[in-house]
Short mmCIF file of C-alpha atoms in Angstrom, two decimals:
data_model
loop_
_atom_site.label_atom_id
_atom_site.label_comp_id
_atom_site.label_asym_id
_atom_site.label_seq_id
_atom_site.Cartn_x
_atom_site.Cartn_y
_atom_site.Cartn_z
CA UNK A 1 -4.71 -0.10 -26.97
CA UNK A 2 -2.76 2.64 -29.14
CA UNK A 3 -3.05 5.29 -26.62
CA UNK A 4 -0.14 6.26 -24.93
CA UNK A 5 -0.16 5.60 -20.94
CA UNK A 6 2.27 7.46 -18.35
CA UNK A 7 3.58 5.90 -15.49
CA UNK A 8 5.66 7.62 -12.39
CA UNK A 9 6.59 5.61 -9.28
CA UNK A 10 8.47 2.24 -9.61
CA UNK A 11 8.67 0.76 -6.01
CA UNK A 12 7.47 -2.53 -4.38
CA UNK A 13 3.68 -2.45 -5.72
CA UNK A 14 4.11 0.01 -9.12
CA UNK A 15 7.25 -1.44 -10.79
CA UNK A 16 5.50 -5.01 -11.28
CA UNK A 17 1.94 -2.38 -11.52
CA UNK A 18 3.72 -0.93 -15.00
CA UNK A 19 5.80 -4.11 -15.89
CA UNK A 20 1.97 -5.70 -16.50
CA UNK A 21 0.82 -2.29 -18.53
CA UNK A 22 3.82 -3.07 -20.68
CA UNK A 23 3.90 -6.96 -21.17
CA UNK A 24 0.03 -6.41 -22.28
CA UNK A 25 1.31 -4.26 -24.99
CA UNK A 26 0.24 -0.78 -23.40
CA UNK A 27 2.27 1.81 -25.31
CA UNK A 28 3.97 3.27 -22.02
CA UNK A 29 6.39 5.56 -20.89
CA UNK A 30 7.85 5.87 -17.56
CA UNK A 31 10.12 7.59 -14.81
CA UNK A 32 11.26 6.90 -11.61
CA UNK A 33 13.77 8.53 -9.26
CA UNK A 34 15.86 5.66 -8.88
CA UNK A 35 16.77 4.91 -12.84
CA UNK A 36 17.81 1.59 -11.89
CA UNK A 37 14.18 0.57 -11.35
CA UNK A 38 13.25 1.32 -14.91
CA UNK A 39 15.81 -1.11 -16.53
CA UNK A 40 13.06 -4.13 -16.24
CA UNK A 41 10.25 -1.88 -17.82
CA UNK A 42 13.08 -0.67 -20.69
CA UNK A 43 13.33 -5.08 -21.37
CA UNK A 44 9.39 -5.19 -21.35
CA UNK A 45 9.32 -2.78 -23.97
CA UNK A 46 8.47 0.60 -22.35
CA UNK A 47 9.91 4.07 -22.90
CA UNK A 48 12.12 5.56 -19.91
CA UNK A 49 11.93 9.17 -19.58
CA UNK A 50 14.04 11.64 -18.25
CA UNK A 51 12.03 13.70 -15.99
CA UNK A 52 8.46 13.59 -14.48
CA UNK A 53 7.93 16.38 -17.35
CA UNK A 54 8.82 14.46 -19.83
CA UNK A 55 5.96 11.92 -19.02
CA UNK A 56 3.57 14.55 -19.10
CA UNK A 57 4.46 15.66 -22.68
CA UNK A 58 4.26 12.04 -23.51
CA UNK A 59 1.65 11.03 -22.26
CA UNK A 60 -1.82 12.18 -21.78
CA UNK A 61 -3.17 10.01 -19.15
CA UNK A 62 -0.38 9.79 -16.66
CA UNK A 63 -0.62 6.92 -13.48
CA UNK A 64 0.99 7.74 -10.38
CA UNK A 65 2.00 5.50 -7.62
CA UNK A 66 3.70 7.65 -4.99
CA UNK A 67 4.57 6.83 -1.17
CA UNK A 68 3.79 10.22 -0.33
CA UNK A 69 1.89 13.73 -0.32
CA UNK A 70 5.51 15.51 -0.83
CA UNK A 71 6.72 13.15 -4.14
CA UNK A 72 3.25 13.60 -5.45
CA UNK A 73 3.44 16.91 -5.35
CA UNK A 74 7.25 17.06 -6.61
CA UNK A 75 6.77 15.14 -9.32
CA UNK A 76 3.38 17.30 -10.83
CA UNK A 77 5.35 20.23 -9.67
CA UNK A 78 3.17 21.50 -7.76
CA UNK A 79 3.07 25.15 -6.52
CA UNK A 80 5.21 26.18 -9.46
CA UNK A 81 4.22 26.89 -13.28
CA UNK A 82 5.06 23.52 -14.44
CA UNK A 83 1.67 22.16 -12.75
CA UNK A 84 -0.37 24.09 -14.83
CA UNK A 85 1.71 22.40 -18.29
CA UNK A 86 1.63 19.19 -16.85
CA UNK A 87 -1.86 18.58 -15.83
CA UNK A 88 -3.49 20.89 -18.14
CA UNK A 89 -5.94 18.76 -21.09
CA UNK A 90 -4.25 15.52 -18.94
CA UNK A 91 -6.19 12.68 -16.85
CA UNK A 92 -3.87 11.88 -13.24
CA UNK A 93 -4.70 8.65 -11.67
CA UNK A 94 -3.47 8.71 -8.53
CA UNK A 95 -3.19 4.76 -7.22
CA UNK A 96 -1.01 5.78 -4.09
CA UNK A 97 -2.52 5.38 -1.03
CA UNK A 98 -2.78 9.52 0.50
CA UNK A 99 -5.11 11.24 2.78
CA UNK A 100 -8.63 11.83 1.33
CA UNK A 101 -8.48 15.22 2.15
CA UNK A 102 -4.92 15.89 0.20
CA UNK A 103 -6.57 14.22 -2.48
CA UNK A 104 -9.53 16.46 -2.95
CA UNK A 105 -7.66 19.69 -2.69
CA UNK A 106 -5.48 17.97 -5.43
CA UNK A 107 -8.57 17.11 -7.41
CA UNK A 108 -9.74 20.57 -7.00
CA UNK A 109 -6.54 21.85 -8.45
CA UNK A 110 -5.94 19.81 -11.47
CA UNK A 111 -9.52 20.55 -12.55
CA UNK A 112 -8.71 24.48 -12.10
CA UNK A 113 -5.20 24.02 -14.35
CA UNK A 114 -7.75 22.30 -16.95
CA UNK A 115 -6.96 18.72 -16.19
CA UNK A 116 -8.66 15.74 -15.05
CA UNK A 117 -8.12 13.54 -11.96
CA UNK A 118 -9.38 10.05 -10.72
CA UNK A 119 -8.56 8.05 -8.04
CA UNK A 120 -7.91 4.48 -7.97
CA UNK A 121 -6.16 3.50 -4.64
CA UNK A 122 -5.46 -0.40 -4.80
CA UNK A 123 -6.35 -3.46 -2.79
CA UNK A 124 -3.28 -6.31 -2.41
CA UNK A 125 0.74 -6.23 -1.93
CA UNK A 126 3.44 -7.34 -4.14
CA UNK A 127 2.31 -10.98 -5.01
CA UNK A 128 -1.02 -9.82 -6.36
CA UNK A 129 0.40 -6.49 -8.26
CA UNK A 130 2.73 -9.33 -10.09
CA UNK A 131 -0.19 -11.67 -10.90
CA UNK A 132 -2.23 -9.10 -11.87
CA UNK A 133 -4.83 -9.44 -9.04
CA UNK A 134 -5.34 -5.94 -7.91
CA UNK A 135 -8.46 -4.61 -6.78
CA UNK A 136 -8.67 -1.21 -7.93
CA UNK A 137 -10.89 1.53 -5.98
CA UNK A 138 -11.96 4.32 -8.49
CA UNK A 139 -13.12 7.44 -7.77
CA UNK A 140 -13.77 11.09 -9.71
CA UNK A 141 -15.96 12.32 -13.28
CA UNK A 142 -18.01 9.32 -14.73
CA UNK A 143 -16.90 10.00 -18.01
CA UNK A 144 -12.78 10.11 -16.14
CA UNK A 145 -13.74 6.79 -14.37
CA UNK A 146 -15.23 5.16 -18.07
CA UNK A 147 -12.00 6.04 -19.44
CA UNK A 148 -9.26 5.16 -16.84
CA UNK A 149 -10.94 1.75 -16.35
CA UNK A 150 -9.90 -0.50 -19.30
CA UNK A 151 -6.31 0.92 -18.62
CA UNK A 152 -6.14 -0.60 -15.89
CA UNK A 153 -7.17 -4.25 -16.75
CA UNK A 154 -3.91 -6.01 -16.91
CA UNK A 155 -3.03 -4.52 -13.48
CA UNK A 156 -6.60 -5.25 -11.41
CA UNK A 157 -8.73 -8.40 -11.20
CA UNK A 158 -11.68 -6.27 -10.51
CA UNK A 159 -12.62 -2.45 -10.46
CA UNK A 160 -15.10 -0.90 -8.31
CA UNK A 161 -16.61 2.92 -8.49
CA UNK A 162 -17.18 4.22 -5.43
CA UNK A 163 -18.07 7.53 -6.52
CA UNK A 164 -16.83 11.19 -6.14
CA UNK A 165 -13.64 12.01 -4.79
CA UNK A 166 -12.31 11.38 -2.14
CA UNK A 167 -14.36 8.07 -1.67
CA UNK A 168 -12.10 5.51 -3.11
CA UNK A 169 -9.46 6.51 -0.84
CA UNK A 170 -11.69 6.50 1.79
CA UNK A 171 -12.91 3.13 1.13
CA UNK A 172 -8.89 1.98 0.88
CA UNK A 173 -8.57 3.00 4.19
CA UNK A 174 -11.74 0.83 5.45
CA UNK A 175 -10.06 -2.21 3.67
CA UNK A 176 -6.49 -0.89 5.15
CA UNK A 177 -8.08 -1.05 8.89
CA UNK A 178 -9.22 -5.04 8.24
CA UNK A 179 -5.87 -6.05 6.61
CA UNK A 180 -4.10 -4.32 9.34
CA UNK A 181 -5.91 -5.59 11.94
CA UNK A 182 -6.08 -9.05 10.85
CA UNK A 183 -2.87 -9.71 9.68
CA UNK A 184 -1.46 -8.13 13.55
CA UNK A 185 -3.73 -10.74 14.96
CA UNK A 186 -2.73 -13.59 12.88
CA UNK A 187 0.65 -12.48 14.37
CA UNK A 188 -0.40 -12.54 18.00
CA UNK A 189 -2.24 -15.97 17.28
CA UNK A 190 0.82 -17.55 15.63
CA UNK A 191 3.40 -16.16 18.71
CA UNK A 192 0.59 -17.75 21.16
CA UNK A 193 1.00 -21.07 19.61
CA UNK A 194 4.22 -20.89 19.35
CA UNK A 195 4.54 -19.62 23.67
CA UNK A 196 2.43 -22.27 24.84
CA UNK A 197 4.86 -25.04 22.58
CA UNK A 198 2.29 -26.05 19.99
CA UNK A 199 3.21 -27.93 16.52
CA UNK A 200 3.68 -24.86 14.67
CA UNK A 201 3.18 -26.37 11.57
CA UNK A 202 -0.19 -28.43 12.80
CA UNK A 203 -1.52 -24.92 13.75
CA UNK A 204 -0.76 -24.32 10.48
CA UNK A 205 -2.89 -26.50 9.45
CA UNK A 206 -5.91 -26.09 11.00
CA UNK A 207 -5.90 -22.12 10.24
CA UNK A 208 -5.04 -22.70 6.46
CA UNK A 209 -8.16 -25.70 6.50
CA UNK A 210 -10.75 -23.45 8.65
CA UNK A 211 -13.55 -20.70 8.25
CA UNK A 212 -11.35 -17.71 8.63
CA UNK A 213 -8.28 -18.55 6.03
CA UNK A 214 -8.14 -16.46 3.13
CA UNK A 215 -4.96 -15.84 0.33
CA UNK A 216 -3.68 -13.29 2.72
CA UNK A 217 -3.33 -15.46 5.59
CA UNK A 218 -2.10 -18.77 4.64
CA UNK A 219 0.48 -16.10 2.90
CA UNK A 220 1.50 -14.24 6.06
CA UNK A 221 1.22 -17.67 7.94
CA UNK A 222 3.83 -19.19 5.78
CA UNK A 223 6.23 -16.37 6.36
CA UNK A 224 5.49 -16.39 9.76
CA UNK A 225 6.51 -20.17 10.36
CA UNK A 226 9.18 -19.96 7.62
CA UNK A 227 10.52 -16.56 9.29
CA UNK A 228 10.79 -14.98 5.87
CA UNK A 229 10.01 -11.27 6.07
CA UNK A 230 10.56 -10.43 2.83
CA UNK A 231 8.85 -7.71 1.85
CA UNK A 232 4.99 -8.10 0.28
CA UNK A 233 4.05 -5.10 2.16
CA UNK A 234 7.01 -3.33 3.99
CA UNK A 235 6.80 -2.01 8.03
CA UNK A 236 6.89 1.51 7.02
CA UNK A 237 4.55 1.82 4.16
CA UNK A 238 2.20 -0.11 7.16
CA UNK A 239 2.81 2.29 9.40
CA UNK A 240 2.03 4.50 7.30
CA UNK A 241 -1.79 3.35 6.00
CA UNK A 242 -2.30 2.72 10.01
CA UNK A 243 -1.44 6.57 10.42
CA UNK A 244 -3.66 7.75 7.24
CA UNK A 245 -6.62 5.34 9.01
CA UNK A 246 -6.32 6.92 12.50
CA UNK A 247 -5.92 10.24 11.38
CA UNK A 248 -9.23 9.66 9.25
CA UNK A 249 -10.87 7.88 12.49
CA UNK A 250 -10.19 10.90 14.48
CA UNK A 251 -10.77 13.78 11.99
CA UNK A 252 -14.61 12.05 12.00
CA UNK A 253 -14.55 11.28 15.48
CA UNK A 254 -14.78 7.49 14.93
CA UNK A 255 -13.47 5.41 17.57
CA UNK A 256 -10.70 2.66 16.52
CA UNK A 257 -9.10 0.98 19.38
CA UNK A 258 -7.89 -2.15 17.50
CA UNK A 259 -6.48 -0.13 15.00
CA UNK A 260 -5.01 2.15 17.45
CA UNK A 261 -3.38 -1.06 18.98
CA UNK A 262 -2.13 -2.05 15.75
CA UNK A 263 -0.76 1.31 15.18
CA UNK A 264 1.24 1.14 18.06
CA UNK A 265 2.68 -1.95 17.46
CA UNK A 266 3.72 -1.35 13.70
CA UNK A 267 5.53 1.97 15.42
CA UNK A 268 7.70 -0.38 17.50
CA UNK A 269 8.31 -2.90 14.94
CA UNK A 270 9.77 0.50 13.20
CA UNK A 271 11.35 1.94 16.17
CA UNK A 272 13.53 -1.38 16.77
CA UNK A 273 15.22 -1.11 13.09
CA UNK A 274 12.66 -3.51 11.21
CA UNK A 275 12.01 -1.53 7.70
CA UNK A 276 13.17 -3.74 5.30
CA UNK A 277 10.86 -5.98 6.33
CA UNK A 278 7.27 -7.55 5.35
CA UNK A 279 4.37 -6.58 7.49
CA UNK A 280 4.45 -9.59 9.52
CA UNK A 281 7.27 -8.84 11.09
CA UNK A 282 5.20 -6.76 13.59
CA UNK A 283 5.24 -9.93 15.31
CA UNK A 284 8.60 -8.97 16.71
CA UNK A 285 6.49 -6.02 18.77
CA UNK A 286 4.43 -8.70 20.49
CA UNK A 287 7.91 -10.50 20.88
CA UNK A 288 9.14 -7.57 22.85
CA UNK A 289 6.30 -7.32 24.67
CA UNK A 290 6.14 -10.96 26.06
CA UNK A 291 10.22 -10.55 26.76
CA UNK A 292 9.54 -7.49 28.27
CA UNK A 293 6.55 -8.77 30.86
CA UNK A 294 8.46 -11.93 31.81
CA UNK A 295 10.91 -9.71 32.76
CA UNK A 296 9.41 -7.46 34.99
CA UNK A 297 7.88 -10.21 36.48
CA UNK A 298 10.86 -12.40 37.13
CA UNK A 299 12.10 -10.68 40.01
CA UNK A 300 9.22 -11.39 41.94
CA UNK A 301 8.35 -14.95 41.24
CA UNK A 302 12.26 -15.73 42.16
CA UNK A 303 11.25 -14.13 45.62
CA UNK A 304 8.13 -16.18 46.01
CA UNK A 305 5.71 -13.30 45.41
CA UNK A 306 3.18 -13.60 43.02
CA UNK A 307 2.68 -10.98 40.09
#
């Protein structure tokens, strides 16, 4: 690997994402809004930069892993004349999770300024971006995808082409609905147990030995009965995916009423002051909930009268 790689977005999933690039000996240069985060990349052996800009002179294929439409945008410089200098003889890989249809009007525009753009939204949260493990989604050119792929073999397990873009980030969101919806029900399973007095860690057990575990719930099981919440995937980047899913669910008039549950209950976990914490922590919804019912219900059973 001699070719110089870009990298802009340090947070939870892309500072261990880039700290991989680098340990594997990918020539790399990177930025990030909050310099701290770029100290342990500086140790691996990368190249900090000063500005997003900067990057892009650097660099010519240039990774981004952004929470957001509006940082994306800031960081290309978007709407202004830097875009055009930036993207312009460039390849963007976008591995944030955005809407699909931000992501084609992007597309659409880097290709007019004379650059290149694939997506490769990622499958996993922190523990598998450190190991590695990622499951990448790629989508865009053939000849983009062939050449973004081996870049991105210290960071990914496995890649997958799922054709034109938007479809990768389409296909995130499909694998965003079953994490999100399985992981909320692990939660609601594991504060059933634990309602009805069950040995917690016996239920353990049993879920961890059966048909249905998987690395993603013996993880978010051992949190749960630990009550560690730190973060693997955070409340509000949760909340977030479970927005971008209904949002796609209704723009194509596809029902999702388990999402929609979910949805709601990642909003309350937010709404009670739980960001900084993992995605389990939505179990402290379905806490409020049960405190909530047994006390509307009190009242009336201290009467005598039946709910």
């Amino acid at each position: 690997m001699t070719e110089t790689v870009g990298f802009i977005g340090l947070g939870v999933m892309g500072q261990p994402m880039a700290l991989n690039l680098a340990r594997a000996g990918t020539p790399l240069v990177v930025w990030n809004r909050t310099r701290e985060k770029c100290d342990a990349l500086a140790a691996a052996g990368a190249e900090v930069a000063a500005s997003p800009d900067e990057v892009f002179r650097r660099a010519d294929v240039v990774i981004l892993m952004m929470i957001d439409e509006a940082s994306t945008d800031l960081v290309l410089g978007r709407s202004v004349a830097r875009f055009r200098t930036n993207v312009a003889g460039h390849v963007i890989v976008n591995m944030g999770t955005l809407p699909a249809d931000y992501s084609s009007a992007l597309a659409a525009e880097i290709r007019t300024a004379g650059g290149r753009y694939v997506e490769a939204p990622v499958s996993g949260s922190r523990a598998p971006a450190e190991a590695g493990q990622l499951v990448a989604m790629l989508a865009g050119a053939p000849e983009d995808v062939a050449r973004v792929e081996p870049l991105l073999a210290p960071m990914c397990r496995q890649t997958v082409a799922c054709g034109a873009v938007p479809q990768a980030l389409q296909m995130k969101l499909a694998v965003n609905l079953f994490l999100i919806t399985m992981v909320t029900g692990l939660t609601e399973a594991f504060h059933f147990a634990e309602g009805h007095g069950l040995d917690l860690d016996r239920f353990v057990e049993v879920l961890d030995a059966g048909p249905m575990a998987s690395a993603v719930s013996r993880m978010k099981l051992a949190k749960l009965r630990a009550g560690d919440y730190g973060v693997q995937a955070s409340i509000p980047d949760v909340f977030k995916n479970a927005r971008l899913v209904a949002e796609a669910a209704r723009a194509a008039e596809i029902a999702s009423p388990v999402l929609d549950i979910c949805y709601s209950l990642f909003g309350e976990t937010l709404a009670a002051g739980h960001d900084g914490l993992d995605m389990a922590a939505v179990v402290k919804a379905i806490q409020a909930r049960t405190a909530a019912q047994r006390a509307a219900t009190a009242p009336a059973q201290r009467a005598g009268v039946r709910p």
